[in-house]
mmCIF file of C-alpha atoms in Angstrom:
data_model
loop_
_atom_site.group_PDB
_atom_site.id
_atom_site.type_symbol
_atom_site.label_atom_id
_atom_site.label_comp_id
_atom_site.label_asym_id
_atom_site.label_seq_id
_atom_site.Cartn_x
_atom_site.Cartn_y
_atom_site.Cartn_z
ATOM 1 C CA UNK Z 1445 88.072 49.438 -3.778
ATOM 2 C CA UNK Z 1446 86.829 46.257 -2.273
ATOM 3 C CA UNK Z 1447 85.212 43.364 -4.790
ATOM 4 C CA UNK Z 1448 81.595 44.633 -3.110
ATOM 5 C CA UNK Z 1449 82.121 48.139 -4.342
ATOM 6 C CA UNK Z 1450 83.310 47.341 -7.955
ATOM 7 C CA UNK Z 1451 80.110 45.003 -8.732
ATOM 8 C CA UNK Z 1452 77.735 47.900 -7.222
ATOM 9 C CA UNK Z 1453 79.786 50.818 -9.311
ATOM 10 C CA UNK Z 1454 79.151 47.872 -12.556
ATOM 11 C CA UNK Z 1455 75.903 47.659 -11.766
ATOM 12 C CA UNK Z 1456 75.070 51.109 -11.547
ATOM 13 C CA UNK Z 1457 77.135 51.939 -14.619
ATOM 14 C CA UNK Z 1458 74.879 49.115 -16.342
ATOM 15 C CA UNK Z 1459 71.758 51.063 -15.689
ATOM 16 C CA UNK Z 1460 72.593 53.842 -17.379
ATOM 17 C CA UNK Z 1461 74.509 51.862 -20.473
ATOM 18 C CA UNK Z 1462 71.899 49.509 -20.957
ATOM 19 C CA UNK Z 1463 69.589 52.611 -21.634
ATOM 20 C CA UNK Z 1464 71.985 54.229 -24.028
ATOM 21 C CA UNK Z 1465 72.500 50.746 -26.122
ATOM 22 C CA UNK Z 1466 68.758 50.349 -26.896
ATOM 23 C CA UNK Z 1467 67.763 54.124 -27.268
ATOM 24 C CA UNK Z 1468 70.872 55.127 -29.622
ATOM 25 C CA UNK Z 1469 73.983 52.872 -28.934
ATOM 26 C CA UNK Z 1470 77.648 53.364 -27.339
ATOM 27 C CA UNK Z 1471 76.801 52.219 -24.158
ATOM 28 C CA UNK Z 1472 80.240 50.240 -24.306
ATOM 29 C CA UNK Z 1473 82.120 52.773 -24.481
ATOM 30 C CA UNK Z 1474 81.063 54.053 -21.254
ATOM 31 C CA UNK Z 1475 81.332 50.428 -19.493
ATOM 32 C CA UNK Z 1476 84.419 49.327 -20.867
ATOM 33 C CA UNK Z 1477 86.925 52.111 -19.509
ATOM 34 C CA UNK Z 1478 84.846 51.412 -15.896
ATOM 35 C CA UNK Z 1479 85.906 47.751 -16.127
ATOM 36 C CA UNK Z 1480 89.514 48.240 -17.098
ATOM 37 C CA UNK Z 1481 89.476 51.012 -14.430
ATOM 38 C CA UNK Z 1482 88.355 47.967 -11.994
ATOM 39 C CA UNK Z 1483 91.216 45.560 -13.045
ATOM 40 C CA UNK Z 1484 90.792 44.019 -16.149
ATOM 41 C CA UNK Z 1485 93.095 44.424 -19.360
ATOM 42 C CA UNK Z 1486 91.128 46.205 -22.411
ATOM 43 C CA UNK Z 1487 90.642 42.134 -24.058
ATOM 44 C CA UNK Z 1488 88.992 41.278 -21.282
ATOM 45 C CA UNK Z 1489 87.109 43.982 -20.298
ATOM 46 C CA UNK Z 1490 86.116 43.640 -24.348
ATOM 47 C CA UNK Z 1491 85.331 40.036 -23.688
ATOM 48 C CA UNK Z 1492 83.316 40.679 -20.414
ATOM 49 C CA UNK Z 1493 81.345 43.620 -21.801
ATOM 50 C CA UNK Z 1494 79.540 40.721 -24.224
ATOM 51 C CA UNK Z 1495 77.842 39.303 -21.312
ATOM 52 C CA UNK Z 1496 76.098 42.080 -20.598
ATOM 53 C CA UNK Z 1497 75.660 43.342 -24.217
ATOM 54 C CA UNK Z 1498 73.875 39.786 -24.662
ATOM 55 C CA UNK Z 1499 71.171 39.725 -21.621
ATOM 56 C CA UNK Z 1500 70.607 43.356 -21.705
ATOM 57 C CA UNK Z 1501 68.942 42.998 -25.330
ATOM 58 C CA UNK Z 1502 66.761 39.394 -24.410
ATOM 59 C CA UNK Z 1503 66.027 42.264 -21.939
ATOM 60 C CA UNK Z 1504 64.789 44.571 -24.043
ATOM 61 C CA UNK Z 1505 63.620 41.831 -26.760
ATOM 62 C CA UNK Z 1506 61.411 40.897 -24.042
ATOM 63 C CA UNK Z 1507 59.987 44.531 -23.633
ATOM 64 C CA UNK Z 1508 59.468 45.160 -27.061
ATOM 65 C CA UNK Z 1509 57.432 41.874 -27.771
ATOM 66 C CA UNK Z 1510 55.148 42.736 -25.129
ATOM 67 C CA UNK Z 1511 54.540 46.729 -26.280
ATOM 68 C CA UNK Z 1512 54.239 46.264 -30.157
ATOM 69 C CA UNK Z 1513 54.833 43.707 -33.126
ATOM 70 C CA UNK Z 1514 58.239 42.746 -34.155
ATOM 71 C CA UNK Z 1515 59.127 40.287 -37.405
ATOM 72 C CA UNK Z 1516 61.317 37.931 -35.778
ATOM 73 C CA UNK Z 1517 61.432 35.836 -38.839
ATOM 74 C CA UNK Z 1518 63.013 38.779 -41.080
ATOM 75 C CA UNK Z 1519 65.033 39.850 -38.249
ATOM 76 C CA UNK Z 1520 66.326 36.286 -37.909
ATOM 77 C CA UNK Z 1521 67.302 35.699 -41.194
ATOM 78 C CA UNK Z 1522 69.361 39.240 -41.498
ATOM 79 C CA UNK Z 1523 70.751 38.247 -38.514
ATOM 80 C CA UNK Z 1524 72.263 34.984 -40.171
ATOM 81 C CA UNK Z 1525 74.653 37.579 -42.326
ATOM 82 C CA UNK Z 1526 76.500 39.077 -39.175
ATOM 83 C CA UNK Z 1527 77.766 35.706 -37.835
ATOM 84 C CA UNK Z 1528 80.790 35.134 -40.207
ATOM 85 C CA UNK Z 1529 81.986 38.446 -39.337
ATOM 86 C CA UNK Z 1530 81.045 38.448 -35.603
ATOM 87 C CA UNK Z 1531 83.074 35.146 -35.075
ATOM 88 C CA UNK Z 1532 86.237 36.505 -37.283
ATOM 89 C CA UNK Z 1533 85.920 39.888 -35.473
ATOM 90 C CA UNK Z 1534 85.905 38.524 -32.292
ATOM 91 C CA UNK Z 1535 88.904 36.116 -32.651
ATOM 92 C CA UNK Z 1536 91.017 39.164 -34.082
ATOM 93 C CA UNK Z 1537 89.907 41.110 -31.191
ATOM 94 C CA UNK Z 1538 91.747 38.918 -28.417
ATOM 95 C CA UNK Z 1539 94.778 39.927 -30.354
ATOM 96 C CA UNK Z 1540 93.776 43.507 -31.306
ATOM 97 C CA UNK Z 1541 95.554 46.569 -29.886
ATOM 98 C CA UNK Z 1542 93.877 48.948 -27.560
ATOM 99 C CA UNK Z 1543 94.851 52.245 -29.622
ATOM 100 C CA UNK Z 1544 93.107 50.063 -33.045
ATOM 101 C CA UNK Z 1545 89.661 50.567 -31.362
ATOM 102 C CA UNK Z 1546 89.744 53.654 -30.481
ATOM 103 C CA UNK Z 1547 90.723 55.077 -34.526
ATOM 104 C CA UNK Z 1548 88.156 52.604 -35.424
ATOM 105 C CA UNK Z 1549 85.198 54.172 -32.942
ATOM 106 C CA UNK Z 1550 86.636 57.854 -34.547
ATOM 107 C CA UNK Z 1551 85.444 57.201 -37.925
ATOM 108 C CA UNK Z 1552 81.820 55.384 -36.969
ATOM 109 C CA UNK Z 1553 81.204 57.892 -35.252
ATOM 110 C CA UNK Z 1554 81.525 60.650 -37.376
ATOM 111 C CA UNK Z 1555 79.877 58.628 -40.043
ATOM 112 C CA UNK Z 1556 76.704 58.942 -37.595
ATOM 113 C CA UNK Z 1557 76.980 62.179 -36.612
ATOM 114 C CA UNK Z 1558 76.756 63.312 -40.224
ATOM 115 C CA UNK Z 1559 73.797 60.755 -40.586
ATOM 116 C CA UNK Z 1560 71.642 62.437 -38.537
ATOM 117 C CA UNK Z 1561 71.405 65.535 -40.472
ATOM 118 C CA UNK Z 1562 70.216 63.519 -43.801
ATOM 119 C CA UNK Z 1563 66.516 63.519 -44.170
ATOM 120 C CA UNK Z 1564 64.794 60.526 -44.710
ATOM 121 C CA UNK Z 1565 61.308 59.876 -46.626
ATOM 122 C CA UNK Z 1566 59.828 57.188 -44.925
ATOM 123 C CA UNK Z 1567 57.454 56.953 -47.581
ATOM 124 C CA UNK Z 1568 60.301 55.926 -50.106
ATOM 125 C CA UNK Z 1569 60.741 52.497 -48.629
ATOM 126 C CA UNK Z 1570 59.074 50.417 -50.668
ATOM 127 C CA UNK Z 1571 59.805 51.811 -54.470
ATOM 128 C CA UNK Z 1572 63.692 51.477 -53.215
ATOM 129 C CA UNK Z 1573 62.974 47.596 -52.134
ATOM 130 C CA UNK Z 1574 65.694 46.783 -54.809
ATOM 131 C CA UNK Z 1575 68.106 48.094 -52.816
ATOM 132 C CA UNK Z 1576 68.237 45.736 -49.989
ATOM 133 C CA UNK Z 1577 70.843 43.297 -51.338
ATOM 134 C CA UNK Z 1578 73.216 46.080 -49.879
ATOM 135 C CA UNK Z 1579 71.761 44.919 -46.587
ATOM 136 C CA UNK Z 1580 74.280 41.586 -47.173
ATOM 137 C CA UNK Z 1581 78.001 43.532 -47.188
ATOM 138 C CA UNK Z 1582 76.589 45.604 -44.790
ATOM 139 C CA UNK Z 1583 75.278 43.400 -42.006
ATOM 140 C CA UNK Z 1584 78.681 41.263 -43.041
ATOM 141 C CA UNK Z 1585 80.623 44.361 -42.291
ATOM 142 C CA UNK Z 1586 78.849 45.457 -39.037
ATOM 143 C CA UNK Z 1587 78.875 41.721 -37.452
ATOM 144 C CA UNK Z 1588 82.611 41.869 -37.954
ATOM 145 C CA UNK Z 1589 82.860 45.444 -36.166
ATOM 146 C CA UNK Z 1590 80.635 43.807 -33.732
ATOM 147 C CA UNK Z 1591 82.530 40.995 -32.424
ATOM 148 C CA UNK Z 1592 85.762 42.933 -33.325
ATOM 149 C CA UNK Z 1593 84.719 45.522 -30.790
ATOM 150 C CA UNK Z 1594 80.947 45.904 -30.300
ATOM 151 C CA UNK Z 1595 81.423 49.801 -29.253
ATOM 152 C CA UNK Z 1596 79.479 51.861 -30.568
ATOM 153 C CA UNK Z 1597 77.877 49.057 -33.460
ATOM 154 C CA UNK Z 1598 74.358 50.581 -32.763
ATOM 155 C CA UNK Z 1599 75.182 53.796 -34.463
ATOM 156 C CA UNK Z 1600 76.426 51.536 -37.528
ATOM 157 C CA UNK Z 1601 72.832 49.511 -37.142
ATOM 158 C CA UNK Z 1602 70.908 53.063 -37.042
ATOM 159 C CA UNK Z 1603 72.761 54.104 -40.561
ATOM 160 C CA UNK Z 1604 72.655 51.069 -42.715
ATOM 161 C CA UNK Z 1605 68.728 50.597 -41.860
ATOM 162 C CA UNK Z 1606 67.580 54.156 -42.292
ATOM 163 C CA UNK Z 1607 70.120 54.736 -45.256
ATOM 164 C CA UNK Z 1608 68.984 51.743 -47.373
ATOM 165 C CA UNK Z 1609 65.284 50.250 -46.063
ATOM 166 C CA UNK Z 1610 64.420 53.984 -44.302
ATOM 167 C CA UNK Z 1611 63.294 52.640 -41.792
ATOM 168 C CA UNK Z 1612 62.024 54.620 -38.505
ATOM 169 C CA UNK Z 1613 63.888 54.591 -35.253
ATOM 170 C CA UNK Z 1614 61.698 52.253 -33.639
ATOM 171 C CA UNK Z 1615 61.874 49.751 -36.016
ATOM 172 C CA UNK Z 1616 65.605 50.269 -36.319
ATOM 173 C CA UNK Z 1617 65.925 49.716 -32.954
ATOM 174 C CA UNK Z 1618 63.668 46.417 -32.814
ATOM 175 C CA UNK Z 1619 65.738 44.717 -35.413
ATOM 176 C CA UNK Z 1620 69.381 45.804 -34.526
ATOM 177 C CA UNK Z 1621 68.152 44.448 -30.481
ATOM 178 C CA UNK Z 1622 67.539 40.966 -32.039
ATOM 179 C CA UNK Z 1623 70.337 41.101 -34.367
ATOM 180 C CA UNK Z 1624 72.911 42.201 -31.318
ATOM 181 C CA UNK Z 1625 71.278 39.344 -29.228
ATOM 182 C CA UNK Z 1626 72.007 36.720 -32.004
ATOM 183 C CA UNK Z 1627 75.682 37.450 -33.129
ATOM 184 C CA UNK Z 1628 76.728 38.293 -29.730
ATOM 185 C CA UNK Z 1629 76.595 34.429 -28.555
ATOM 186 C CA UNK Z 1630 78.980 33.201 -30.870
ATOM 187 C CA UNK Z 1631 81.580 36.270 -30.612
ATOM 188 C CA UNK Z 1632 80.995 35.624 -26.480
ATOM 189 C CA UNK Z 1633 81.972 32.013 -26.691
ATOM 190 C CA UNK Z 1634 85.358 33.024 -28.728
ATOM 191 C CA UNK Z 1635 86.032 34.785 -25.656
ATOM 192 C CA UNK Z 1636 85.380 32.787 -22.938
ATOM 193 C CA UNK Z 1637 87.423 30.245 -24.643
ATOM 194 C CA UNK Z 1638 90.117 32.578 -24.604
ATOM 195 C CA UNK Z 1639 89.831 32.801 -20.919
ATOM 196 C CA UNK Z 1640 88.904 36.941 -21.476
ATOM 197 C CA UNK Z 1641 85.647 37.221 -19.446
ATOM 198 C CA UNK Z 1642 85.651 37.698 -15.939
ATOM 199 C CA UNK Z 1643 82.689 36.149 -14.791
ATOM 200 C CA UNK Z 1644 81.278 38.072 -11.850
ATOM 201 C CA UNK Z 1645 82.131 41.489 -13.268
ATOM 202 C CA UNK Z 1646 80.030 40.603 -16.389
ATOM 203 C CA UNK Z 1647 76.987 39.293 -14.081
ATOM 204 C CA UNK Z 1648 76.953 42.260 -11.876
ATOM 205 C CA UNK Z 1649 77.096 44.412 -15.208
ATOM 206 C CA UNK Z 1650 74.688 42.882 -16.784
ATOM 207 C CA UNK Z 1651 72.032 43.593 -13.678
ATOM 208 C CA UNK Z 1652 72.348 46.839 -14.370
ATOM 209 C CA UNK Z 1653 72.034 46.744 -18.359
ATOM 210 C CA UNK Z 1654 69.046 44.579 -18.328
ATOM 211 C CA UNK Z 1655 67.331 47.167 -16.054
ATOM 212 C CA UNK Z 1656 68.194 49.957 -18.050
ATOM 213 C CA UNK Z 1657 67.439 48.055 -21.442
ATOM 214 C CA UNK Z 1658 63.917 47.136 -19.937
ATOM 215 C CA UNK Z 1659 63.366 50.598 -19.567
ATOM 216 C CA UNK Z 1660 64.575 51.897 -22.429
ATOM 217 C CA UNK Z 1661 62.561 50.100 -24.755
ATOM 218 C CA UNK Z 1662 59.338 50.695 -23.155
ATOM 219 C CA UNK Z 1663 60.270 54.732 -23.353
ATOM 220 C CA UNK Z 1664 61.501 53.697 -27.313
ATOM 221 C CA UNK Z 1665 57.747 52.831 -28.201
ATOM 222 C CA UNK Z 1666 56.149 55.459 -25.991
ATOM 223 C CA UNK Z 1667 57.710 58.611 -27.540
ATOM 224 C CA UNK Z 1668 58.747 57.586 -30.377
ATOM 225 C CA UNK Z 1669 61.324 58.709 -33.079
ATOM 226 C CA UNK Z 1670 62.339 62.003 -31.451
ATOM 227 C CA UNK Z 1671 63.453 61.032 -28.273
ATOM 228 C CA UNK Z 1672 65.644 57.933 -29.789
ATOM 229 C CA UNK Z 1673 66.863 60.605 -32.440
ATOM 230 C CA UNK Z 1674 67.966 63.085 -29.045
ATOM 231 C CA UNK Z 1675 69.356 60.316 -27.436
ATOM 232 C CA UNK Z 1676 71.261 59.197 -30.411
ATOM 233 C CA UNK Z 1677 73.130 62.632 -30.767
ATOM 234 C CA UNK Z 1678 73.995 63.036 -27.114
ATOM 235 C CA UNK Z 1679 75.270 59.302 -27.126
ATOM 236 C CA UNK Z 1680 77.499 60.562 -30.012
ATOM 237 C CA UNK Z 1681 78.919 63.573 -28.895
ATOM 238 C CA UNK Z 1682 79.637 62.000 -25.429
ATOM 239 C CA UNK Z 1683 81.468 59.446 -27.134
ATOM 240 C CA UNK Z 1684 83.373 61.599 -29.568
ATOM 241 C CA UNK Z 1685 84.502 63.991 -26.403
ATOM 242 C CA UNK Z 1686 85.627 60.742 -24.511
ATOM 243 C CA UNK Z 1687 87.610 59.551 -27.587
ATOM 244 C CA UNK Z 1688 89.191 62.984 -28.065
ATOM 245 C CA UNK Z 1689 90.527 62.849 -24.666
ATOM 246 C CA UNK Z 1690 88.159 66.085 -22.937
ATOM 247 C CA UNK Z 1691 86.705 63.830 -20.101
#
């Protein structure tokens, strides 16, 4: 497969995981195996992903400011908690084994799966307000998994908001977008230091990602909570069969 062909398969590919990343999440786990597949070793095709991960969400960042409200202050400052662990994540991960991410990715994802069948009062939000110090360990935790191995870190984003602020999907998705788009710069820079991003892989990836992000968050706002809930559990059980080897 010539150099032409790759970018257009990564672009095309980026369409439909830039969709998945802002409805539901896992997105990576559909463009990393295409990357490796094109040449790259799993670090870089890890490190090369970020690119994409990163202007996919100003993508969709962009999308959402223009459709409905978003606090960027608040969404800012939690952001702040998920560098210290995005920038140790992502220097472990230029070391980390391949067969670590996928036992990793297991466990999240059942964790999400099981999520989805918890009800959640939306009304209950602000009598449990004293409960959002748990938002610290948690956005520490997830900004590590994040620049460890970004995969899947939506579904982890989706669980901690509605668990402890029960939050809707929509607003889930607006804050874990700008959160994503924040830690991913530093974690990115670790590794393009490292020499593990292949430049014009990432840009024709991230053509396609920022298309399908664009689009995805304008469909997000427009139906609402349902269709980011179905989108959420087909993301899941794709990724679950993938990890167990069925596809």
């Amino acid at each position: 497969m010539t150099e032409l062909y790759k970018c257009l398969a990564l672009a095309g590919a980026g369409i439909l995981a830039g969709f998945i990343n802002v409805m539901a999440g896992g997105g990576s786990a559909f463009t990393m195996p295409i990357l490796i597949f094109a040449g790259l070793d799993p670090i870089t095709a890890n490190g090369t992903n970020r690119v994409a991960i990163f202007l996919q969400n100003a993508s969709a960042i962009r999308s959402f400011v223009n459709e409905k409200d978003y606090d960027f202050r608040q969404g800012f400052i939690w952001s702040l908690w998920t560098l210290p662990g995005a920038i140790a994540g992502a220097i472990i991960a230029v070391h980390i084994d391949e067969n670590v991410f996928k036992t990793i990715l297991a466990g999240v994802i059942i964790l999400v799966i099981a999520s989805l069948f918890i009800r959640v009062d939306h009304n209950a939000t602000r009598k449990n307000r004293h409960y959002e110090w748990l938002m610290i360990p948690a956005l520490l935790g997830i900004g590590f998994y994040g620049g460890f191995l970004q995969a899947g870190v939506g579904f982890l984003f989706m669980a901690a908001y509605r668990s402890i602020l029960k939050m809707d999907l929509i607003q889930v998705n607006m804050n874990k977008i700008f959160i994503i788009l924040i830690y991913t710069l530093p974690a990115l820079i670790v590794f393009i230091v490292s020499g593990h991003v292949h430049i014009l892989y990432a840009l024709s990836l991230a053509a396609g990602t920022m298309t399908g992000a664009w689009w995805s968050a304008k469909l997000s706002i427009k139906k609402g909570d349902r269709l980011i809930r179905i989108v959420l559990l087909v993301a899941a059980c794709i990724m679950a069969l993938k990890l167990l080897n069925i596809f």
